[in-house]
Coordinates of C-alpha atoms and ligand atoms in Angstrom, one line a residue:
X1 CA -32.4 -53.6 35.3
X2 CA -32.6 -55.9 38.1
X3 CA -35.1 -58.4 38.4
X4 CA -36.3 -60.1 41.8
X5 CA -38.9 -61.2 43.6
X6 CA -40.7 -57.8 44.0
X7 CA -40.4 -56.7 40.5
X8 CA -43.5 -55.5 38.8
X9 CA -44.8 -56.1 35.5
X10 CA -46.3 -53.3 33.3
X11 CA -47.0 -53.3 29.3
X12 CA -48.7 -52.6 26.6
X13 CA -51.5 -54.7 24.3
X14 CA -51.7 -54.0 21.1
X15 CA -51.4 -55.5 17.4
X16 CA -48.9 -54.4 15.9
X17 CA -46.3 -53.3 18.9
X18 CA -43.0 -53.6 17.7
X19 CA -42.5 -50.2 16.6
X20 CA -43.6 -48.9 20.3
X21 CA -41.8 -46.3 22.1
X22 CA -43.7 -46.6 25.3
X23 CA -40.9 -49.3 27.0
X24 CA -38.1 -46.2 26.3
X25 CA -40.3 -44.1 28.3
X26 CA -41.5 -46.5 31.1
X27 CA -37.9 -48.4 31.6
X28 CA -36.2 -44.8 31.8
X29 CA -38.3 -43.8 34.3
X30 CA -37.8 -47.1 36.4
X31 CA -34.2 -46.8 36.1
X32 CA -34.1 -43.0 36.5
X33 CA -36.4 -43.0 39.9
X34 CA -35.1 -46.5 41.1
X35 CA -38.8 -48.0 40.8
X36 CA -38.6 -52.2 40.3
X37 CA -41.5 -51.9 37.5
X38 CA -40.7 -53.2 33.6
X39 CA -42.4 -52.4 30.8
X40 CA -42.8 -55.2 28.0
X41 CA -45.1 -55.2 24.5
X42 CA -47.8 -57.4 24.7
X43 CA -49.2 -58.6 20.9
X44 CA -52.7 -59.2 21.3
X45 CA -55.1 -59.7 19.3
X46 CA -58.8 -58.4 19.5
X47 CA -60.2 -61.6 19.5
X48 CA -57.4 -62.4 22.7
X49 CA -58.2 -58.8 24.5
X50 CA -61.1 -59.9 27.2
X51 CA -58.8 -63.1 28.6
X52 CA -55.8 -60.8 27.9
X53 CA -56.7 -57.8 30.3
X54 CA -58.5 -60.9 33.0
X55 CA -55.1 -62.3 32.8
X56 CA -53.0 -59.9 33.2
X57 CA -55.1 -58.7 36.5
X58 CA -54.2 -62.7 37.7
X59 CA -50.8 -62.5 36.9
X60 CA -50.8 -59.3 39.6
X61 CA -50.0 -56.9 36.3
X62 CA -49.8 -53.4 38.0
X63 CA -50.7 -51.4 35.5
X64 CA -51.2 -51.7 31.0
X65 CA -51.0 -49.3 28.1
X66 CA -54.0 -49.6 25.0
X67 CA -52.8 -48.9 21.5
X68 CA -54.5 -49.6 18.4
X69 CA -57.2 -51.7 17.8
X70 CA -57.7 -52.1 21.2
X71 CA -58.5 -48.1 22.7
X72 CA -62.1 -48.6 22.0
X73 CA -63.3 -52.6 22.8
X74 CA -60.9 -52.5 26.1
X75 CA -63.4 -50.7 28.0
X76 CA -66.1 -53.7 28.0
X77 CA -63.7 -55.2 30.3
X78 CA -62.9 -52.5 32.9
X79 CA -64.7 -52.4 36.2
X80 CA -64.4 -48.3 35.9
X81 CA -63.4 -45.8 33.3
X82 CA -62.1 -41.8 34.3
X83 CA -64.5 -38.9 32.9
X84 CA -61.8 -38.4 30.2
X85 CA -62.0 -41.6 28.8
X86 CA -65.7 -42.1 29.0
X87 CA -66.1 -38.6 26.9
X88 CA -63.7 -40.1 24.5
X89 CA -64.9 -43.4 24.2
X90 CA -61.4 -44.7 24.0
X91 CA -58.8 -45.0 26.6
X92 CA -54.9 -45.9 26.5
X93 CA -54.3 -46.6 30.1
X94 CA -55.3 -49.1 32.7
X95 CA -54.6 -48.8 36.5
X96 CA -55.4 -51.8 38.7
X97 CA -57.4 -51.2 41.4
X98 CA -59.2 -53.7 44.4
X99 CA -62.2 -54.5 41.7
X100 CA -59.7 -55.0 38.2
X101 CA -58.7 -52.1 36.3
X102 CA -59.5 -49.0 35.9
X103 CA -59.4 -46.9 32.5
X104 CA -58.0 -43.5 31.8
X105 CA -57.2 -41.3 28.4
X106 CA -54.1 -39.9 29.0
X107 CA -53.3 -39.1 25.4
X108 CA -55.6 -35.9 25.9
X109 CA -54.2 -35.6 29.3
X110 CA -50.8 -35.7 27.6
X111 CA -51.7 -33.5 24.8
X112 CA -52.8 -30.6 27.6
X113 CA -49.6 -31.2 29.5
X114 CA -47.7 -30.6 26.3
X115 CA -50.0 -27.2 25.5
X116 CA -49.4 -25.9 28.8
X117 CA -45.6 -26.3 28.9
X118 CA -45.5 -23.9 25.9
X119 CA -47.4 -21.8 27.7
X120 CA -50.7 -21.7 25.7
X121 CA -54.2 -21.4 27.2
X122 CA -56.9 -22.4 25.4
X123 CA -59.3 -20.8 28.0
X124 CA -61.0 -18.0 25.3
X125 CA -59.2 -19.1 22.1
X126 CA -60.5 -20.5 18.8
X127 CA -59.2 -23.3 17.8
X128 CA -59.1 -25.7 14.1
X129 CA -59.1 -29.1 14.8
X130 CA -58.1 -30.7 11.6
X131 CA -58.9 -34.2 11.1
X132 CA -61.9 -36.5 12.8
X133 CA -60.6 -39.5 13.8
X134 CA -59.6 -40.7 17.6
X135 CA -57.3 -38.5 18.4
X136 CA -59.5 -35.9 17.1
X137 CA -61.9 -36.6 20.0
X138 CA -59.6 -36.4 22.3
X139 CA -58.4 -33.2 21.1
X140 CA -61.9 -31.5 20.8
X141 CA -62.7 -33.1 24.7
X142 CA -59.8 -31.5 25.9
X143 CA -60.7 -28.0 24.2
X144 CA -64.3 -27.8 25.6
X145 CA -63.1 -29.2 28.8
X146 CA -60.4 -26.4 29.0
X147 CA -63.4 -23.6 27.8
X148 CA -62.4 -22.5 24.5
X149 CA -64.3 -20.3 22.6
X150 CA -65.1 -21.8 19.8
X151 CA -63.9 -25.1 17.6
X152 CA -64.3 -25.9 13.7
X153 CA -63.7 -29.4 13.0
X154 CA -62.7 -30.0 9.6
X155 CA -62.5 -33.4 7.8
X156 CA -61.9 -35.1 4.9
X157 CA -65.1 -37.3 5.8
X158 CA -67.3 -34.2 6.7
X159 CA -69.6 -36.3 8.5
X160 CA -67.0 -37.5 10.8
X161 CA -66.2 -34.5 12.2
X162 CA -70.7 -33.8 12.4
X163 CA -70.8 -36.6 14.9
X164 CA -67.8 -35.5 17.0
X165 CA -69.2 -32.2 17.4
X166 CA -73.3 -33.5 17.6
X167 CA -71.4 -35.6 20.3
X168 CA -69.8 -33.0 22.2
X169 CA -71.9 -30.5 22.3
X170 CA -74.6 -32.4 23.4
X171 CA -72.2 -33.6 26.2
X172 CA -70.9 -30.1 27.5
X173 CA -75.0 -28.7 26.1
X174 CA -73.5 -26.1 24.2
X175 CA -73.1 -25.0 20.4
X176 CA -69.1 -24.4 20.7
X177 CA -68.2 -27.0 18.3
X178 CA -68.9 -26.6 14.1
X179 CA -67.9 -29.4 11.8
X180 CA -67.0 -28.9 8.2
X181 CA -64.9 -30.4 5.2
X182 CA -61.0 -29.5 4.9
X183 CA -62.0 -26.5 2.2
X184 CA -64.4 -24.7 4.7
X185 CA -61.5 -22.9 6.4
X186 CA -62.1 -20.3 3.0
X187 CA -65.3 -19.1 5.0
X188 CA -63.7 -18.2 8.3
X189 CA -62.9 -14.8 9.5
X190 CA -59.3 -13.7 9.1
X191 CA -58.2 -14.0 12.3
X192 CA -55.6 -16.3 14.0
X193 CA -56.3 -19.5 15.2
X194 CA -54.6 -22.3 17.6
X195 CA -54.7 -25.3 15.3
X196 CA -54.4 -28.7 15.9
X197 CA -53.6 -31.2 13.2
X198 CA -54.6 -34.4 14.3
X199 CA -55.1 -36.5 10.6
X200 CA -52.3 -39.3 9.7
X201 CA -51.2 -36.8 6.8
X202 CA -47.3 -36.2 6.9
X203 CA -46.2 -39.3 9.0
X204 CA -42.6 -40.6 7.5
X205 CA -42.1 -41.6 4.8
X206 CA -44.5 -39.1 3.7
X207 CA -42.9 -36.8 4.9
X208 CA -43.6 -33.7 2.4
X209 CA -47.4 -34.4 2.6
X210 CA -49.7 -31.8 4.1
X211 CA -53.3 -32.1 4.8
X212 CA -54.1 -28.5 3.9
X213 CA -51.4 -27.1 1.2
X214 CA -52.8 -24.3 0.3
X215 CA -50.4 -20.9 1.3
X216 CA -53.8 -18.7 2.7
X217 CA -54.9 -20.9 5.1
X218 CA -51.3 -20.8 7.3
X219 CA -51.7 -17.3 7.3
X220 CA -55.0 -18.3 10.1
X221 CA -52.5 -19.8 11.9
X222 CA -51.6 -18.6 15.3
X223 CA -49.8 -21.8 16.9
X224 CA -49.7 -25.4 14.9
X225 CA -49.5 -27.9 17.2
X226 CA -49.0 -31.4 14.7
X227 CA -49.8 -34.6 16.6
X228 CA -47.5 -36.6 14.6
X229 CA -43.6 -36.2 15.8
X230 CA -42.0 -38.3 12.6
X231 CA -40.7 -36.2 10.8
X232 CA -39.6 -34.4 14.0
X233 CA -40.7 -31.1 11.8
X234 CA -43.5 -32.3 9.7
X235 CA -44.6 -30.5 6.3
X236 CA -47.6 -29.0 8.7
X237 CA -45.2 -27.0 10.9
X238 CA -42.7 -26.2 8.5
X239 CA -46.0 -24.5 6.4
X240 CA -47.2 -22.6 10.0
X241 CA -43.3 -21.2 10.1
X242 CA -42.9 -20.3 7.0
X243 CA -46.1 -18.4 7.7
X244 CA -44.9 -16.7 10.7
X245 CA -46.7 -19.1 13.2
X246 CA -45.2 -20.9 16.0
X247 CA -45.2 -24.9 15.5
X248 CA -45.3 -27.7 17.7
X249 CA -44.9 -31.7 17.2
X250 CA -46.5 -34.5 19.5
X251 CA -43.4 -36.0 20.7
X252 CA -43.9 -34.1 23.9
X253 CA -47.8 -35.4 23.7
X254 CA -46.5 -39.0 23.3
X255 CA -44.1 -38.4 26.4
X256 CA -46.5 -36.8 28.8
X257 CA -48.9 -39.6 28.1
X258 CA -46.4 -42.0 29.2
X259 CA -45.6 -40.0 32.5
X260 CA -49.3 -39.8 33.2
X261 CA -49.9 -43.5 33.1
X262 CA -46.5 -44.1 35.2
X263 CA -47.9 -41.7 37.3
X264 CA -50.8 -43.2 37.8
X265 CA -49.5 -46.7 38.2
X266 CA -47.0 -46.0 41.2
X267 CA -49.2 -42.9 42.6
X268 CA -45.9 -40.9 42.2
X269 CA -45.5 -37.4 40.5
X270 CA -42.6 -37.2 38.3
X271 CA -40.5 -33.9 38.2
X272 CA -40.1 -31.9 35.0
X273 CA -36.1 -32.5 35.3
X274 CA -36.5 -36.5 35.2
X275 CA -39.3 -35.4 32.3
X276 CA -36.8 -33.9 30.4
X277 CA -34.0 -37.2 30.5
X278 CA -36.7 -39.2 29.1
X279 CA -37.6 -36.7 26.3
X280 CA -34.0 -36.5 25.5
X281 CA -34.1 -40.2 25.2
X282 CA -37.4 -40.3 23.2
X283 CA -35.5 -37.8 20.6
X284 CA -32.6 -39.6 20.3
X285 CA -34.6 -42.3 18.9
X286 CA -36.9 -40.9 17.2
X287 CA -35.3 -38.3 15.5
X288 CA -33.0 -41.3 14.0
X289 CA -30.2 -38.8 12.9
X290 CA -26.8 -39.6 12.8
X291 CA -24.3 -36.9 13.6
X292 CA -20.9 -37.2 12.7
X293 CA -17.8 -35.3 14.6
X294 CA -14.4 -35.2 14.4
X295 CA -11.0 -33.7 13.3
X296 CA -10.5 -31.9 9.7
X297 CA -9.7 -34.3 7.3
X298 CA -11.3 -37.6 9.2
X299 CA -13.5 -38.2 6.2
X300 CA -17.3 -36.6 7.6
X301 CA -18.4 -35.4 4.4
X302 CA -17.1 -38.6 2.4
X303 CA -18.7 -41.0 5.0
X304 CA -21.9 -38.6 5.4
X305 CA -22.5 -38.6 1.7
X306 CA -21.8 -42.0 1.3
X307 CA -24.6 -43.4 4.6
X308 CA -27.1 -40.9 3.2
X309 CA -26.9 -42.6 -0.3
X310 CA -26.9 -46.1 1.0
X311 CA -29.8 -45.9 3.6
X312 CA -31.6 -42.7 2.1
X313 CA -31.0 -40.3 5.1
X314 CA -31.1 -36.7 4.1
X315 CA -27.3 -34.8 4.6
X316 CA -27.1 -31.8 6.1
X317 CA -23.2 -30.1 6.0
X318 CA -23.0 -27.7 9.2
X319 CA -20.2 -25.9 7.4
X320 CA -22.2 -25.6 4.2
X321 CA -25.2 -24.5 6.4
X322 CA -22.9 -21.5 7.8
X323 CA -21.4 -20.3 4.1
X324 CA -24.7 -20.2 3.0
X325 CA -26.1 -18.0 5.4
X326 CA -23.1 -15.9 5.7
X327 CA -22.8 -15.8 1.7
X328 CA -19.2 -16.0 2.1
X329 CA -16.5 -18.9 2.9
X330 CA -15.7 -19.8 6.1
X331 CA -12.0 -19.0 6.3
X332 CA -13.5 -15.4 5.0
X333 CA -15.6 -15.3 8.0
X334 CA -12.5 -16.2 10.2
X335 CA -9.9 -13.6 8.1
X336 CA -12.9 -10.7 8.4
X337 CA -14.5 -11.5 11.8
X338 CA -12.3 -13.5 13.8
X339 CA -13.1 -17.2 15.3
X340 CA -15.3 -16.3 18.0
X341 CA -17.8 -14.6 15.9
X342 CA -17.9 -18.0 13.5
X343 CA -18.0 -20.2 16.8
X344 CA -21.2 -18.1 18.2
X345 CA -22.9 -18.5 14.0
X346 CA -22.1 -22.5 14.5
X347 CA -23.7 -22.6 17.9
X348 CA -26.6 -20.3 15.9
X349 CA -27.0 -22.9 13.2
X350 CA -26.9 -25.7 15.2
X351 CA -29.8 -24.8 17.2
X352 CA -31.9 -24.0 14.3
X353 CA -30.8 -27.3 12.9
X354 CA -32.1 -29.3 16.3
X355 CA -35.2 -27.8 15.7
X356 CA -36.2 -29.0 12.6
X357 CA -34.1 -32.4 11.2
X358 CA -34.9 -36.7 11.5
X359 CA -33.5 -39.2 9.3
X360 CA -31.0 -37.1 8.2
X361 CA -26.9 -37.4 8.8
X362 CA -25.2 -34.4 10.0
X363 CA -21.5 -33.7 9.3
X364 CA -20.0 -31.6 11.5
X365 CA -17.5 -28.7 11.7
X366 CA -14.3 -30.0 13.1
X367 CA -14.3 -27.4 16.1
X368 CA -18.2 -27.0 16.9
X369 CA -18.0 -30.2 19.5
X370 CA -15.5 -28.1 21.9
X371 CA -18.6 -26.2 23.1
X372 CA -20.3 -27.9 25.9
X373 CA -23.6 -26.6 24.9
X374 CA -23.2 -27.7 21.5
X375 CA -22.2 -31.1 22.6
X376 CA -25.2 -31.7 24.5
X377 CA -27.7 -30.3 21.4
X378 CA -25.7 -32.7 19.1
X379 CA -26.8 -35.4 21.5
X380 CA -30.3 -34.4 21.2
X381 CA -30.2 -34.3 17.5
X382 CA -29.3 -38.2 17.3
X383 CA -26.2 -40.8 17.5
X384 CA -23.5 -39.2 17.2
X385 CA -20.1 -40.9 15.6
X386 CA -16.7 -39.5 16.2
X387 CA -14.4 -40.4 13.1
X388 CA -10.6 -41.1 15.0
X389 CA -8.5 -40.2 12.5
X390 CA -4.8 -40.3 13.0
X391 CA -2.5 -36.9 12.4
X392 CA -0.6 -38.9 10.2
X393 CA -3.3 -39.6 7.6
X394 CA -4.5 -36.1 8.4
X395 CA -1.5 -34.7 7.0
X396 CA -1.5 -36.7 3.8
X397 CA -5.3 -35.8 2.8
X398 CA -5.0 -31.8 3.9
X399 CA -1.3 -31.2 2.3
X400 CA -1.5 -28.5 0.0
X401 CA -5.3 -27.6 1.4
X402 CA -4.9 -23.8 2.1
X403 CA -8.9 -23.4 3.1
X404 CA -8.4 -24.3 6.1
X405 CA -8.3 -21.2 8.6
X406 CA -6.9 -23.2 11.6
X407 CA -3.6 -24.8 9.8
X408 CA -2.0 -21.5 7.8
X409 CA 1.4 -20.3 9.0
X410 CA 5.0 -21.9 9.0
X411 CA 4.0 -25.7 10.2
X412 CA 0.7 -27.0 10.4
X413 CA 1.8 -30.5 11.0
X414 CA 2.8 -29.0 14.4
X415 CA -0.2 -27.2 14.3
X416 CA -2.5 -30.2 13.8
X417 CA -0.7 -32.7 16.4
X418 CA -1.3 -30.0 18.9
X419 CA -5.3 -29.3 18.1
X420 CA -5.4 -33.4 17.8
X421 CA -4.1 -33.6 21.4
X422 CA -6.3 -30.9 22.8
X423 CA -9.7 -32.0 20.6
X424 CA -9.6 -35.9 21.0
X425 CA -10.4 -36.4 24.1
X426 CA -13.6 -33.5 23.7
X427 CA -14.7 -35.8 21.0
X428 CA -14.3 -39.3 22.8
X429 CA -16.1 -37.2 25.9
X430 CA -19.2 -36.1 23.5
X431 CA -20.3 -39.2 21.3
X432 CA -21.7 -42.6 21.7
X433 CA -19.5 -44.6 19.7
X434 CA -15.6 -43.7 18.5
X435 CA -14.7 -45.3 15.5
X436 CA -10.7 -45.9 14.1
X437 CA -11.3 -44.6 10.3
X438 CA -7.6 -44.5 9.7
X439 CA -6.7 -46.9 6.5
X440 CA -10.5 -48.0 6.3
X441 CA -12.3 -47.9 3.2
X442 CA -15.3 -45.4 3.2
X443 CA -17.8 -48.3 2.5
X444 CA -16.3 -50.0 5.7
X445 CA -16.8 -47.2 7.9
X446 CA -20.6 -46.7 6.5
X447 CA -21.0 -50.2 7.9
X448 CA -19.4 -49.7 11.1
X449 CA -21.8 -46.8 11.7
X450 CA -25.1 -48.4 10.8
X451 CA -23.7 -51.7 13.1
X452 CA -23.7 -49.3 16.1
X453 CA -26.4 -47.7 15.4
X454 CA -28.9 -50.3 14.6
X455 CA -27.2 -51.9 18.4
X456 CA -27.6 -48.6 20.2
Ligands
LIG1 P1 -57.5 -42.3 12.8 O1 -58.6 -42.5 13.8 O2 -57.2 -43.3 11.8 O3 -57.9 -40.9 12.0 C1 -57.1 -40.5 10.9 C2 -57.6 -39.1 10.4 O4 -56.7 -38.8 9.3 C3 -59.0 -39.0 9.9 O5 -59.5 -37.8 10.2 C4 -58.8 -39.2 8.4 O6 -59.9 -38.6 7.6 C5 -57.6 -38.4 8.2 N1 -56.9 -38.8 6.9 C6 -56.3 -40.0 6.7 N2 -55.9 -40.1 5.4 C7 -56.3 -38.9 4.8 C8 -56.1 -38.3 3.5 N3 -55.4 -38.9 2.6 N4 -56.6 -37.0 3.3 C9 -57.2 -36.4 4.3 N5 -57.4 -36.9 5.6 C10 -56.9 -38.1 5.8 O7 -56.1 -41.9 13.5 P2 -55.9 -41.2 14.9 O8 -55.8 -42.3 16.0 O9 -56.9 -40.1 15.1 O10 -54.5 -40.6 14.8 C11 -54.2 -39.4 14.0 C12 -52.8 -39.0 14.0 O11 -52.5 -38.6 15.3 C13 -51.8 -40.2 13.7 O12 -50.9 -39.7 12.8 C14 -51.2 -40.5 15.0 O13 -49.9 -41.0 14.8 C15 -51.3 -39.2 15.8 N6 -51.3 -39.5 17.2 C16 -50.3 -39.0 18.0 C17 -50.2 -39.2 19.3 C18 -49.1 -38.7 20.1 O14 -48.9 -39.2 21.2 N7 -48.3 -37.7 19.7 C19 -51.3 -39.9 20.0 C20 -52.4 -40.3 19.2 C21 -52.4 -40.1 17.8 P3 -61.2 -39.5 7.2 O15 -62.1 -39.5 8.5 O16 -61.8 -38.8 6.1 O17 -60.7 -40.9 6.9

C-alpha cells in the first residue's frame, strides 16, 4: 500500500468495528486492481453519526460503509437514497455525490448476486424467509422485487414478520407475502421451498444451534441459503443436507456486498476472477482453520491434538477421515488398490472437508500436499503449517512402524531421504509459514503456530 497525495480514503462507521471484514475486502481489491483507495474502521457512535457522515464529506471521503446501529438513523443525513434502500429502510453504503452522499443497500444487492451465481431464480418460486429482523427486509424486498410467487415469513416475534409483510405488500400492492410464527411451517403444503434463514440463530460459538430443529420441516427444503457464514457450515445447512437439500452460507452475500459498494465508489465493474481472490481471502480468515502438512513422522497428529485442546479448535485427521469411509486401513487400501486409487479418495475427502469445516485444525496425510489441486483447496480451508522435520528424527520416531505403506522393503532410511528430497520443497511451495519442529517440544511448536497465525 502506497500512500500519496492522491490517495483516497474510504471506511466504515459503526460501534463496534473491530471484528469487521470489510477492510480485507476493500484493501484486496485496491491492491488487486491497482486503485489508490484505503479502507479504515471508523468507531462512531450514534450520538457522533450526523457530524460523522458531514465530516467525512469535508474531509473529501469518497465513499463509507453503514453497519450496526447506524443502517437505519444514517439516512436522515443523506441528500438521496437508491429504491433498494428506501424499501428497506436501512442502507449499508454511501456514495459521494456533487450534493453529499448518496445511500444504497447492497446487502440485498449482495444477497441476489450470491443467489444468482448458484444459479437460482426466484422468478416463480416460493420461498420461507425465516426470521424478521433487518436482514429479513432485505431478503423479502429482494424476493418481491425478483417476482416470486409467494413468501411466508416466519418469526419468533410473529408480529415482526406482520409488519414486514403489511409493509411490503402494501409497497409492491399485492398479497404475495404471509407472516407467521416459527411452528406455522406444520400448515404448509408438502412441497419444496427456497428458504432463507436470516435470524442470528447458529452464529459461532453457537454453533450447534438451529432456529427450526425439528427433522420434518428440512424435508420442505429445496435450497437453504443461511445468512450467517460463521460456522462456515452452520447447524441450518448441515440440517437442509442431511435432508437432501442443497445449502448455502452468506460469506458470498458479505463479499458481493463489498464489491457492490467498491463498485459503486470508483464506477468500476469488478470481474468474477478478481471476485474470486478476495473470496479466497475472506475464507482464509474466516474459516479460521489451521491445516497442518508435512512428512510422516513430523509430529501433525501430536501438535494437532495438542492446539485443538489448548485453544478449543475442533480436529479433523484426513487419514482417519479416509479409513473411516473406506472401513479399512490405509496401507490396506494401498496393498488392495494401489496408490493412485487412495491419492484420488484423499483428493475426494478433502473437498468434502472444504465444504463444511471453521475453527477446526486439520492434520494432514503426509503425501496429499503433492497434488496441485489439493494444495490450493488446503489454502482455502485456512493457514496452513508445514512441520520441517529432519530425516534423522524421522527415522528415530517411525523405526520399527510397519503401517506405513510408503517405507516397507529392504531400507527405508534410503527410502525416506529420497521422498524428503522430492516432498520438501512441495511443502515449503504450498504453506504460509514453515516451521523447524526437530528437537522442539510439542507445547513449543503449539505456540509457534498460534504466533503465526494470530500475525498472519
Ligand atoms: P436482527 O435485526 O437483530 O434480527 C435478528 C433475528 O433473529 C430476529 O428475527 C429475531 O427474532 C431472531 N432471533 C434472535 N434470537 C432468536 C432466538 N433465540 N430464537 C428465535 N429467533 C431469534 O439481525 P439482522 O440484522 O436481521 O441479522 C440477522 C442475521 O443475518 C445475523 O446473524 C447476521 O450476522 C446475518 N447477516 C449476514 C449478512 C451477510 O453479509 N452475510 C448481512 C446481514 C446480516 P425476534 O424478532 O423474535 O427477536
Amino acid at each position: 500500500m502506497n500512500i500519496d497525495g492522491r490517495t483516497r480514503l474510504i471506511g466504515l462507521l459503526g460501534d463496534p468495528v473491530e471484528h469487521t471484514m470489510s477492510p480485507v475486502i476493500h484493501n484486496t481489491l485496491s491492491e488487486l486492481l491497482g486503485i489508490n483507495d484505503v479502507y479504515v474502521p471508523f468507531h462512531t457512535r450514534e450520538q457522533g453519526l450526523e457530524q460523522a457522515v458531514k465530516g467525512a464529506y469535508e474531509l473529501n471521503i469518497l465513499g463509507l460503509n453503514a453497519t450496526v446501529p447506524h443502517k437505519n438513523h444514517i439516512m436522515e443525513y443523506l441528500c438521496d437514497i437508491d429504491d433498494g434502500g428506501k424499501a428497506i429502510g436501512a442502507v449499508n453504503t454511501l456514495v459521494r455525490t456533487s450534493g453529499g452522499y448518496k445511500g444504497y443497500n447492497t446487502d440485498m444487492l449482495g444477497l441476489l448476486r450470491e443467489v444468482k451465481s448458484y444459479g437460482i431464480v426466484l422468478e416463480g418460486q416460493d420461498v420461507i424467509i425465516l426470521g424478521a429482523g433487518g436482514a429479513a427486509k432485505a431478503v423479502a424486498y429482494m424476493c418481491m422485487r425478483e417476482k416470486v410467487s409467494h413468501v411466508y415469513i416466519f418469526n419468533r416475534t410473529k408480529s415482526k414478520a406482520e409488519d414486514i409483510a403489511n409493509y411490503m405488500n402494501k409497497r409492491f400492492e399485492s398479497d404475495t407475502i404471509s407472516a407467521g410464527e416459527l411452528s406455522d411451517y406444520r400448515k404448509l403444503e408438502q412441497k419444496k421451498y427456497i428458504v432463507f434463514q436470516s435470524t442470528s440463530i447458529g452464529l459461532h460459538p453457537n454453533d450447534d444451534a438451529a432456529v427450526i430443529a425439528d427433522e420434518d420441516f428440512y424435508k420442505l427444503v429445496a435450497t437453504g441459503i443461511d445468512l450467517v457464514y460463521n460456522p462456515f457450515e452452520t447447524s441450518f445447512m448441515k440440517r437442509c443436507r442431511e435432508a437432501g437439500a442443497k445449502a448455502y452460507n452468506g460469506l458470498k452475500m458479505l463479499l458481493y456486498q463489498g464489491i457492490i459498494a467498491y463498485e459503486l465508489w470508483n464506477n468500476i465493474s469488478v470481474d468474477e476472477s478478481v471476485a474470486d481472490v478476495v473470496y479466497q481471502k475472506l475464507l482464509k480468515t474466516i474459516r479460521n482453520n489451521i491445516v497442518l502438512t508435512g512428512f510422516m513422522g513430523c509430529g501433525k497428529s501430536t501438535v494437532g491434538a495438542a492446539l485443538a485442546e489448548k485453544y478449543g479448535y475442533k480436529l479433523v485427521d484426513t487419514d482417519q477421515v479416509i479409513e473411516e469411509k473406506a472401513g479399512i486401513a490405509i496401507s490396506e487400501i494401498f496393498r488392495t488398490r494401489g496408490e493412485d486409487y487412495f491419492r484420488n479418495l484423499e483428493t475426494n475427502v478433502l473437498a468434502e472437508l472444504n465444504a463444511t469445516l471453521s475453527n477446526t485444525v486439520i492434520s494432514t496425510g503426509g503425501g496429499l500436499p503433492l497434488r496441485e489441486e489439493n494444495q490450493k483447496t488446503l489454502k482455502s480451508l485456512g493457514y496452513v503449517v508445514y512441520l520441517n522435520v529432519e530425516p534423522e528424527e524421522v527415522m528415530c520416531r517411525l523405526s520399527g512402524d510397519t503401517t506405513r505403506p510408503l517405507l516397507q522393503g529392504d531400507n527405508p532410511e534410503k527410502k525416506i531421504r529420497e521422498l524428503m528430497v522430492y516432498r520438501s520443497p512441495i511443502y515449503e511451495q504450498g504453506a504460509d509459514v514453515s516451521i523447524s519442529v526437530t528437537g522442539k517440544p510439542v507445547s513449543d511448536i503449539v505456540e509457534e503456530v498460534m504466533n503465526g497465525r494470530f500475525k498472519a
